[in-house]
CSV table of C-alpha atoms and ligand atoms in Angstrom, one decimal:
chain,number,residue,atom,x,y,z
A,25,MET,CA,0.0,0.0,0.0
A,26,HIS,CA,1.0,3.6,-0.5
A,27,VAL,CA,1.8,5.8,2.5
A,28,ALA,CA,3.1,9.4,2.7
A,29,VAL,CA,6.1,9.6,5.1
A,30,LEU,CA,7.7,12.7,6.6
A,31,ASP,CA,11.5,12.0,6.9
A,32,GLU,CA,12.6,15.5,8.0
A,33,PRO,CA,11.3,19.0,7.7
A,34,GLY,CA,10.1,19.8,4.2
A,35,SER,CA,10.6,16.2,3.0
A,36,LEU,CA,7.4,14.2,2.4
A,37,ARG,CA,7.6,11.2,0.2
A,38,VAL,CA,5.3,8.4,-0.9
A,39,GLU,CA,6.6,4.9,-0.3
A,40,GLU,CA,5.3,1.3,-0.4
A,41,ARG,CA,4.6,-0.5,2.9
A,42,GLU,CA,3.0,-3.8,3.9
A,43,ARG,CA,-0.7,-3.6,4.4
A,44,PRO,CA,-1.4,-4.0,8.2
A,45,GLU,CA,-3.4,-7.0,9.6
A,46,PRO,CA,-6.2,-6.1,12.0
A,47,ALA,CA,-5.9,-7.4,15.5
A,48,PRO,CA,-9.0,-9.2,17.0
A,49,ASP,CA,-10.4,-5.9,18.2
A,50,GLU,CA,-9.5,-3.9,15.2
A,51,LEU,CA,-10.8,-2.9,11.8
A,52,LEU,CA,-8.8,-2.7,8.6
A,53,VAL,CA,-9.9,0.5,7.0
A,54,ASN,CA,-9.3,1.7,3.4
A,55,VAL,CA,-8.7,5.3,4.2
A,56,ARG,CA,-10.4,7.6,1.6
A,57,GLU,CA,-10.5,11.1,3.0
A,58,ILE,CA,-7.9,12.8,5.3
A,59,GLY,CA,-7.7,16.4,6.3
A,60,ILE,CA,-4.4,18.3,6.4
A,61,CYS,CA,-4.3,19.8,9.9
A,62,GLY,CA,-2.2,22.8,11.1
A,63,SER,CA,-0.2,20.3,13.3
A,64,ASP,CA,0.7,18.2,10.2
A,65,VAL,CA,1.9,21.4,8.5
A,66,HIS,CA,3.9,22.3,11.6
A,67,TYR,CA,5.6,18.9,11.7
A,68,TYR,CA,6.3,19.3,8.0
A,69,GLU,CA,7.8,22.8,8.5
A,70,HIS,CA,9.7,22.3,11.8
A,71,GLY,CA,9.9,18.6,12.4
A,72,LYS,CA,8.5,19.0,15.9
A,73,ILE,CA,5.8,20.5,18.1
A,74,GLY,CA,7.0,21.2,21.6
A,75,ASP,CA,8.5,18.0,23.0
A,76,TYR,CA,7.2,15.9,20.2
A,77,VAL,CA,10.0,15.5,17.8
A,78,VAL,CA,10.0,13.5,14.5
A,79,GLU,CA,13.1,11.3,15.0
A,80,SER,CA,12.2,8.5,12.6
A,81,PRO,CA,10.0,8.5,9.4
A,82,LEU,CA,6.4,9.4,10.4
A,83,ILE,CA,3.1,9.1,8.6
A,84,LEU,CA,1.2,12.3,9.2
A,85,GLY,CA,-2.6,12.8,9.1
A,86,HIS,CA,-5.2,12.3,11.9
A,87,GLU,CA,-8.5,13.6,10.4
A,88,SER,CA,-9.6,10.5,8.6
A,89,ALA,CA,-12.5,8.3,7.3
A,90,GLY,CA,-12.8,5.4,5.0
A,91,GLU,CA,-14.4,2.0,4.3
A,92,VAL,CA,-13.9,-1.1,6.4
A,93,VAL,CA,-12.4,-3.9,4.3
A,94,ALA,CA,-11.7,-6.5,7.0
A,95,VAL,CA,-12.6,-7.0,10.6
A,96,GLY,CA,-11.1,-8.7,13.6
A,97,GLU,CA,-13.0,-11.4,15.5
A,98,ARG,CA,-14.9,-9.1,17.9
A,99,THR,CA,-15.6,-5.7,16.5
A,100,GLY,CA,-19.4,-5.4,15.6
A,101,PHE,CA,-18.5,-4.0,12.2
A,102,GLU,CA,-18.7,-5.5,8.7
A,103,PRO,CA,-16.7,-5.0,5.5
A,104,GLY,CA,-18.4,-2.2,3.6
A,105,ASP,CA,-19.2,-0.1,6.7
A,106,ARG,CA,-18.1,3.5,6.3
A,107,VAL,CA,-16.4,4.9,9.4
A,108,ALA,CA,-14.8,8.0,10.9
A,109,LEU,CA,-11.7,7.2,12.9
A,110,GLU,CA,-11.1,9.0,16.2
A,111,PRO,CA,-7.3,9.4,16.2
A,112,GLY,CA,-6.6,9.2,19.9
A,113,VAL,CA,-6.8,5.8,21.6
A,114,PRO,CA,-6.2,6.0,25.3
A,115,CYS,CA,-4.9,3.3,27.6
A,116,ARG,CA,-8.5,2.6,29.0
A,117,ARG,CA,-6.9,1.8,32.5
A,118,CYS,CA,-5.5,5.0,34.1
A,119,ALA,CA,-7.4,7.2,36.5
A,120,HIS,CA,-8.3,9.7,33.7
A,121,CYS,CA,-9.7,7.0,31.5
A,122,LYS,CA,-11.7,5.6,34.4
A,123,ARG,CA,-13.1,9.0,35.2
A,124,GLY,CA,-14.2,9.3,31.5
A,125,GLU,CA,-11.6,12.1,30.8
A,126,TYR,CA,-9.9,9.9,28.3
A,127,ASN,CA,-8.5,12.8,26.4
A,128,LEU,CA,-6.2,13.5,29.3
A,129,CYS,CA,-4.8,9.9,29.3
A,130,PRO,CA,-1.0,10.2,29.5
A,131,ASP,CA,-0.5,7.0,27.6
A,132,VAL,CA,-2.7,7.9,24.6
A,133,THR,CA,-1.7,6.7,21.1
A,134,PHE,CA,-2.5,9.7,18.9
A,135,MET,CA,-2.2,9.4,15.1
A,136,ALA,CA,0.6,11.5,13.6
A,137,THR,CA,2.1,12.5,16.9
A,138,PRO,CA,5.7,11.1,17.2
A,139,PRO,CA,6.3,8.2,17.4
A,140,ASP,CA,2.7,7.2,16.4
A,141,ASP,CA,1.9,6.9,12.7
A,142,GLY,CA,-1.1,8.6,11.2
A,143,ALA,CA,-3.5,8.2,8.3
A,144,PHE,CA,-1.9,9.4,5.1
A,145,ALA,CA,-2.0,5.8,4.1
A,146,GLU,CA,-4.2,3.6,1.9
A,147,TYR,CA,-5.0,1.3,4.8
A,148,VAL,CA,-5.0,1.7,8.6
A,149,ALA,CA,-5.7,-1.0,11.2
A,150,TRP,CA,-7.6,0.8,14.1
A,151,PRO,CA,-9.4,-0.3,17.3
A,152,ALA,CA,-13.1,-0.8,16.6
A,153,ASP,CA,-14.2,1.2,19.6
A,154,PHE,CA,-12.5,4.3,18.2
A,155,ALA,CA,-14.3,3.9,14.9
A,156,TYR,CA,-17.8,5.3,14.3
A,157,ARG,CA,-20.2,4.1,11.6
A,158,LEU,CA,-21.4,6.8,9.3
A,159,PRO,CA,-25.0,6.9,8.2
A,160,ASP,CA,-25.6,7.1,4.4
A,161,SER,CA,-26.3,10.8,4.6
A,162,VAL,CA,-22.9,11.6,6.1
A,163,SER,CA,-20.0,11.7,3.5
A,164,LEU,CA,-16.6,10.3,4.1
A,165,ARG,CA,-15.2,13.9,3.9
A,166,GLU,CA,-17.6,14.9,6.7
A,167,GLY,CA,-16.5,11.8,8.6
A,168,ALA,CA,-12.9,12.9,8.4
A,169,LEU,CA,-13.8,16.5,9.5
A,170,CYS,CA,-15.5,15.1,12.6
A,171,GLU,CA,-12.1,15.5,14.1
A,172,PRO,CA,-11.7,19.3,14.0
A,173,LEU,CA,-15.4,19.6,14.6
A,174,SER,CA,-14.8,17.6,17.8
A,175,VAL,CA,-12.3,20.2,18.9
A,176,GLY,CA,-15.1,22.8,18.6
A,177,ILE,CA,-17.7,20.7,20.3
A,178,HIS,CA,-15.4,20.0,23.2
A,179,ALA,CA,-14.7,23.7,23.6
A,180,ALA,CA,-18.4,24.6,23.4
A,181,ARG,CA,-19.0,22.0,26.2
A,182,ARG,CA,-16.1,23.3,28.3
A,183,GLY,CA,-17.6,26.8,28.0
A,184,ASN,CA,-21.1,25.6,28.9
A,185,VAL,CA,-22.4,27.4,25.8
A,186,ASP,CA,-26.2,27.6,26.1
A,187,VAL,CA,-29.3,28.9,24.3
A,188,GLY,CA,-29.2,32.6,23.8
A,189,ASP,CA,-25.5,33.1,24.6
A,190,SER,CA,-23.2,35.6,22.9
A,191,VAL,CA,-19.8,34.1,21.9
A,192,LEU,CA,-16.6,35.7,20.5
A,193,ILE,CA,-14.3,33.3,18.7
A,194,THR,CA,-10.8,34.5,18.0
A,195,GLY,CA,-9.3,33.0,14.8
A,196,CYS,CA,-11.0,31.9,11.6
A,197,GLY,CA,-8.9,28.8,10.9
A,198,PRO,CA,-10.6,25.4,10.7
A,199,ILE,CA,-10.8,25.2,14.5
A,200,GLY,CA,-12.4,28.7,14.9
A,201,LEU,CA,-14.8,28.1,12.0
A,202,LEU,CA,-15.9,24.7,13.3
A,203,ALA,CA,-16.1,26.0,16.9
A,204,MET,CA,-18.6,28.5,15.4
A,205,GLU,CA,-20.6,25.6,14.1
A,206,ALA,CA,-20.5,23.9,17.5
A,207,VAL,CA,-21.6,27.0,19.5
A,208,ARG,CA,-24.4,27.6,17.1
A,209,ALA,CA,-25.6,24.0,17.5
A,210,ALA,CA,-25.4,24.5,21.3
A,211,GLY,CA,-27.7,27.5,21.0
A,212,ALA,CA,-25.5,30.6,20.8
A,213,THR,CA,-27.5,33.3,19.1
A,214,GLU,CA,-24.8,35.9,18.6
A,215,VAL,CA,-21.5,34.8,17.3
A,216,PHE,CA,-18.7,37.2,16.6
A,217,ILE,CA,-15.3,36.1,15.1
A,218,SER,CA,-12.0,37.8,14.6
A,219,ASP,CA,-8.9,37.3,12.4
A,220,MET,CA,-6.4,39.3,10.5
A,221,VAL,CA,-6.7,37.7,7.1
A,222,PRO,CA,-9.5,39.3,5.0
A,223,GLU,CA,-10.2,36.1,3.0
A,224,LYS,CA,-10.7,34.2,6.3
A,225,LEU,CA,-13.1,36.9,7.6
A,226,ARG,CA,-15.1,36.8,4.4
A,227,THR,CA,-15.4,33.0,4.8
A,228,ALA,CA,-16.6,33.4,8.4
A,229,GLU,CA,-19.1,36.1,7.3
A,230,SER,CA,-20.4,33.8,4.5
A,231,ARG,CA,-20.8,31.0,7.0
A,232,GLY,CA,-23.1,33.1,9.2
A,233,ALA,CA,-21.0,35.1,11.7
A,234,ASP,CA,-23.1,37.9,13.2
A,235,ALA,CA,-20.0,40.2,13.0
A,236,VAL,CA,-16.5,39.8,11.9
A,237,ILE,CA,-13.6,41.8,13.4
A,238,ASP,CA,-10.4,42.5,11.5
A,239,VAL,CA,-7.9,42.9,14.3
A,240,ARG,CA,-5.5,44.7,12.0
A,241,GLU,CA,-8.0,47.5,11.7
A,242,GLU,CA,-10.0,47.4,14.9
A,243,ASN,CA,-9.3,47.0,18.6
A,244,LEU,CA,-10.9,43.7,19.5
A,245,ALA,CA,-12.2,44.6,23.0
A,246,GLY,CA,-13.5,47.9,21.6
A,247,ALA,CA,-15.3,46.2,18.8
A,248,VAL,CA,-16.9,43.7,21.1
A,249,ALA,CA,-17.9,46.4,23.5
A,250,ASN,CA,-19.7,48.2,20.6
A,251,LEU,CA,-21.5,45.0,19.7
A,252,THR,CA,-22.6,44.2,23.2
A,253,ASP,CA,-23.7,47.6,24.6
A,254,GLY,CA,-20.4,47.8,26.5
A,255,ASP,CA,-21.0,44.5,28.4
A,256,GLY,CA,-18.7,42.0,26.6
A,257,VAL,CA,-19.7,38.6,25.4
A,258,ASP,CA,-20.9,35.7,27.6
A,259,ILE,CA,-18.1,33.4,26.3
A,260,VAL,CA,-14.9,33.9,24.5
A,261,ILE,CA,-13.3,30.9,22.7
A,262,GLU,CA,-9.7,31.5,21.8
A,263,ALA,CA,-8.8,29.6,18.6
A,264,SER,CA,-5.9,31.4,17.1
A,265,GLY,CA,-3.0,30.7,19.5
A,266,ALA,CA,-1.9,34.4,18.9
A,267,LYS,CA,-0.6,36.2,21.9
A,268,PRO,CA,-2.5,39.4,21.4
A,269,ALA,CA,-5.8,37.4,21.0
A,270,ILE,CA,-5.1,35.4,24.1
A,271,ARG,CA,-4.3,38.6,26.1
A,272,SER,CA,-7.5,40.4,24.9
A,273,THR,CA,-9.9,37.5,25.9
A,274,ILE,CA,-10.2,39.0,29.4
A,275,ASP,CA,-11.1,42.5,28.0
A,276,SER,CA,-13.8,41.0,25.7
A,277,VAL,CA,-15.7,38.8,28.1
A,278,ARG,CA,-18.5,40.2,30.3
A,279,ARG,CA,-18.3,40.2,34.1
A,280,GLY,CA,-19.1,36.7,35.2
A,281,GLY,CA,-18.4,35.3,31.8
A,282,THR,CA,-16.3,32.4,30.5
A,283,ILE,CA,-13.0,32.1,28.6
A,284,VAL,CA,-12.1,28.8,26.8
A,285,LEU,CA,-8.6,28.5,25.5
A,286,ILE,CA,-8.0,26.2,22.6
A,287,GLY,CA,-5.2,27.9,20.7
A,288,LEU,CA,-1.7,26.8,21.5
A,289,ALA,CA,0.8,29.7,21.7
A,290,GLN,CA,4.3,28.5,20.8
A,291,ASN,CA,6.8,29.2,23.5
A,292,ALA,CA,4.6,31.9,24.9
A,293,GLU,CA,4.4,33.1,28.5
A,294,ILE,CA,1.5,35.5,28.7
A,295,PRO,CA,1.1,37.9,31.6
A,296,LEU,CA,-2.2,37.2,33.4
A,297,ASP,CA,-4.0,39.8,35.5
A,298,THR,CA,-5.4,37.5,38.1
A,299,GLY,CA,-7.1,40.5,39.8
A,300,GLU,CA,-9.3,41.0,36.8
A,301,ILE,CA,-10.2,37.3,36.8
A,302,ILE,CA,-11.2,37.5,40.5
A,303,ASP,CA,-12.9,40.9,40.4
A,304,ASN,CA,-14.9,39.9,37.4
A,305,GLU,CA,-15.5,36.4,38.6
A,306,LEU,CA,-14.4,34.9,35.3
A,307,ASP,CA,-14.3,31.2,34.5
A,308,LEU,CA,-11.1,30.2,32.6
A,309,PHE,CA,-11.0,26.8,31.0
A,310,GLY,CA,-8.4,25.0,28.9
A,311,SER,CA,-9.8,22.7,26.2
A,312,PHE,CA,-7.6,19.8,25.1
A,313,ARG,CA,-8.6,17.7,22.1
A,314,TYR,CA,-12.0,16.1,22.9
A,315,ARG,CA,-13.8,13.2,24.5
A,316,ASN,CA,-17.1,11.5,23.6
A,317,THR,CA,-17.7,13.9,20.7
A,318,TYR,CA,-17.8,11.7,17.6
A,319,PRO,CA,-21.4,10.5,18.1
A,320,ALA,CA,-22.6,14.0,18.6
A,321,ALA,CA,-20.6,15.3,15.6
A,322,ILE,CA,-22.1,12.5,13.4
A,323,ASP,CA,-25.6,13.2,14.6
A,324,LEU,CA,-25.2,17.0,14.0
A,325,LEU,CA,-24.0,16.2,10.4
A,326,ALA,CA,-26.7,13.7,9.7
A,327,ASP,CA,-29.3,16.3,10.9
A,328,ASN,CA,-27.7,19.1,8.8
A,329,VAL,CA,-27.3,21.2,11.9
A,330,VAL,CA,-23.6,21.9,11.1
A,331,ASP,CA,-21.6,22.3,7.9
A,332,VAL,CA,-18.0,21.1,7.7
A,333,GLU,CA,-17.4,20.6,4.0
A,334,GLY,CA,-17.7,24.3,3.3
A,335,ILE,CA,-14.4,25.0,4.9
A,336,VAL,CA,-12.5,22.9,2.4
A,337,ASP,CA,-10.4,24.9,-0.1
A,338,PHE,CA,-8.9,22.1,-2.2
A,339,GLU,CA,-8.3,18.4,-2.5
A,340,SER,CA,-5.3,16.5,-3.7
A,341,GLY,CA,-4.3,12.9,-4.3
A,342,LEU,CA,-1.8,11.1,-2.0
A,343,ASP,CA,0.9,11.1,-4.7
A,344,ASP,CA,0.8,14.9,-4.8
A,345,ILE,CA,0.9,15.4,-1.0
A,346,ASP,CA,4.1,17.6,-1.1
A,347,LYS,CA,2.3,20.1,-3.4
A,348,ALA,CA,-0.8,19.9,-1.1
A,349,PHE,CA,1.3,20.8,1.9
A,350,GLU,CA,2.8,23.7,0.1
A,351,ARG,CA,-0.7,24.9,-0.7
A,352,ALA,CA,-1.9,24.3,2.9
A,353,MET,CA,0.9,26.7,4.1
A,354,ASN,CA,-0.7,29.6,2.3
A,355,GLU,CA,-2.3,31.9,5.0
A,356,GLU,CA,-5.5,32.1,2.9
A,357,THR,CA,-6.1,28.3,3.0
A,358,VAL,CA,-8.4,27.0,5.6
A,359,LYS,CA,-8.5,23.3,4.9
A,360,GLY,CA,-7.0,21.0,2.3
A,361,MET,CA,-8.0,17.4,1.9
A,362,ILE,CA,-6.1,14.3,0.7
A,363,THR,CA,-8.5,12.0,-1.2
A,364,ILE,CA,-7.5,8.4,-2.0
B,9,LIG,N1,-6.4,22.6,22.3
B,9,LIG,C1,-6.5,21.7,21.3
B,9,LIG,O1,-6.9,20.5,21.6
B,9,LIG,C2,-6.2,22.0,19.9
B,9,LIG,C3,-6.7,21.2,18.9
B,9,LIG,C4,-6.4,21.7,17.6
B,9,LIG,C5,-5.8,22.9,17.3
B,9,LIG,N2,-5.4,23.6,18.4
B,9,LIG,C6,-4.7,24.9,18.2
B,9,LIG,O2,-5.8,25.8,17.9
B,9,LIG,C7,-5.3,26.9,17.1
B,9,LIG,C8,-6.2,27.0,15.9
B,9,LIG,O3,-6.0,25.9,15.1
B,9,LIG,P1,-6.2,26.0,13.5
B,9,LIG,O4,-5.9,24.7,12.9
B,9,LIG,O5,-7.5,26.6,13.2
B,9,LIG,O6,-5.1,27.1,13.2
B,9,LIG,P2,-4.9,28.1,12.0
B,9,LIG,O7,-3.5,28.6,12.0
B,9,LIG,O8,-5.4,27.5,10.7
B,9,LIG,O9,-5.9,29.3,12.3
B,9,LIG,C9,-5.5,30.3,13.2
B,9,LIG,C10,-6.2,31.6,12.7
B,9,LIG,O10,-5.9,32.7,13.7
B,9,LIG,C11,-5.7,33.8,12.9
B,9,LIG,N3,-5.0,34.8,13.8
B,9,LIG,C12,-3.7,35.1,13.9
B,9,LIG,N4,-3.5,36.1,14.8
B,9,LIG,C13,-4.7,36.5,15.2
B,9,LIG,C14,-5.2,37.4,16.1
B,9,LIG,N5,-4.4,38.3,16.8
B,9,LIG,N6,-6.5,37.5,16.3
B,9,LIG,C15,-7.4,36.7,15.7
B,9,LIG,N7,-7.0,35.8,14.8
B,9,LIG,C16,-5.7,35.7,14.6
B,9,LIG,C17,-4.9,33.4,11.7
B,9,LIG,O11,-4.9,34.3,10.7
B,9,LIG,C18,-5.6,32.1,11.4
B,9,LIG,O12,-6.7,32.3,10.5
B,9,LIG,C19,-3.8,26.6,16.9
B,9,LIG,O13,-3.1,27.3,17.9
B,9,LIG,C20,-3.7,25.1,17.1
B,9,LIG,O14,-2.5,24.7,17.5
B,9,LIG,C21,-5.6,23.2,19.7
B,10,LIG,C1,-6.5,17.5,18.5
B,10,LIG,C2,-5.7,17.5,17.2
B,10,LIG,O1,-6.5,18.1,16.2
B,10,LIG,C3,-4.5,18.3,17.4
B,10,LIG,N1,-3.8,18.6,16.2
B,10,LIG,C4,-3.5,17.6,18.3
B,10,LIG,O2,-2.6,16.9,17.9
B,10,LIG,O3,-3.7,17.7,19.5
C-alpha cells in the first residue's frame, strides 16, 4: 500500500509498505479522506511540536475516514461499513480513562504524533471502539472532518455554551470556524469572530457570523464592546494561538463570563491579570482535544445542523501530497483534503 512519510522538515515522500493486519479488536480501513491539519503542517515545516520530535519517518494525518475492508473477530463491524476514525486511543486503564476524561490519558496513542503513525495511508488498522459508523447521509469527507469539529464541540461543552449566549471566537482557521458551528448548535444566538486575514473573515461572514472583526483595523475589545452595549460577550473561545488574541480575551468577556482557551501559543508566556479574573469572577478553561464527541458530531452532520465541507479549499491525491502541503501553508487556505 502507498503511505506518505515525513522524513525531515520539508521532506514528504510516498513509499510502499506492507498492508497491516487487523488485531481481533481492530478494523482494517481503506482510508479515503484525510484532512491536512495545522499540526501536520507544523511537523512538515519544523519537524517538531514542543516536546514531540520527528526522530524517525512518520506518517502524518489524523483527520480520517474510510471504508472497512476486513474485521477482527470481535468488532461489531462488517466489511463495507463507512467509518470515521477517532485518532486518539487512550490506555483505558488509568485514573483519567476511568473518570471518563480519556482525552487526558498520559498513555494515549495519537495518530501523527511522534512516534505514532497517522492516516496518510491507503490502509489503517484501528481499534473498533474508536471507529464510528457513518450513516448514508454523512459523507466520508464529513466523517474525516468530525475531528476538527470535535475540537469545537469539546470547547463549546467546556464553555457551557447555552441557548441565547453571545460568543466571541478569535481565529478563523478550521478550529475557529468549526467552533462557530458547534456553538451555534449549542444554542448561541450571537457569534462574533476575529482574524487578521481578510479572506478568512469573508469566509466566516459567508458562514453566518453575526459580526467579523479584523484585528488589523479594529481594537478587539473595543469592537466587542460596541457589539454588546459595552458589556462584553458571555463566552470567549480563543482559537488562534496568537498572543494578542489570548491577552484580549479578558477584556472582551462580560463580568461573570467564561473564557475557553483552545489555541496553543508557541513558547509563549503571557502575563495574566489575576485581579481581573477575580474581580470579574471569570471562568477560565483549557480545552484539550476532545472526548465523547464523535457520536454528537455525526448526529449533527446527519441532521444538517452543522456544515464542515464548506471550509475545504482544495483536495489532492496522495501522490501529490508535497504540493498539497505547500498549498496548505498559504495563509488564505483554511482546509486541504487528501483524497485516496
Ligand atoms: N487545544 C486543542 O486541543 C487544539 C486542537 C487543535 C488545534 N489547536 C490549536 O488551535 C489553534 C487553531 O488551530 P487552526 O488549525 O484553526 O489554526 P490556523 O493557524 O489555521 O488558524 C488560526 C487563525 O488565527 C488567525 N489569527 C492570527 N492572529 C490572530 C489574532 N491576533 N486575532 C485573531 N485571529 C488571529 C490566523 O490568521 C488564522 O486564520 C492553533 O493554535 C492550534 O495549535 C488546539
Ligand atoms: C486534536 C488535534 O487536532 C491536534 N492537532 C492535536 O494533535 O492535539
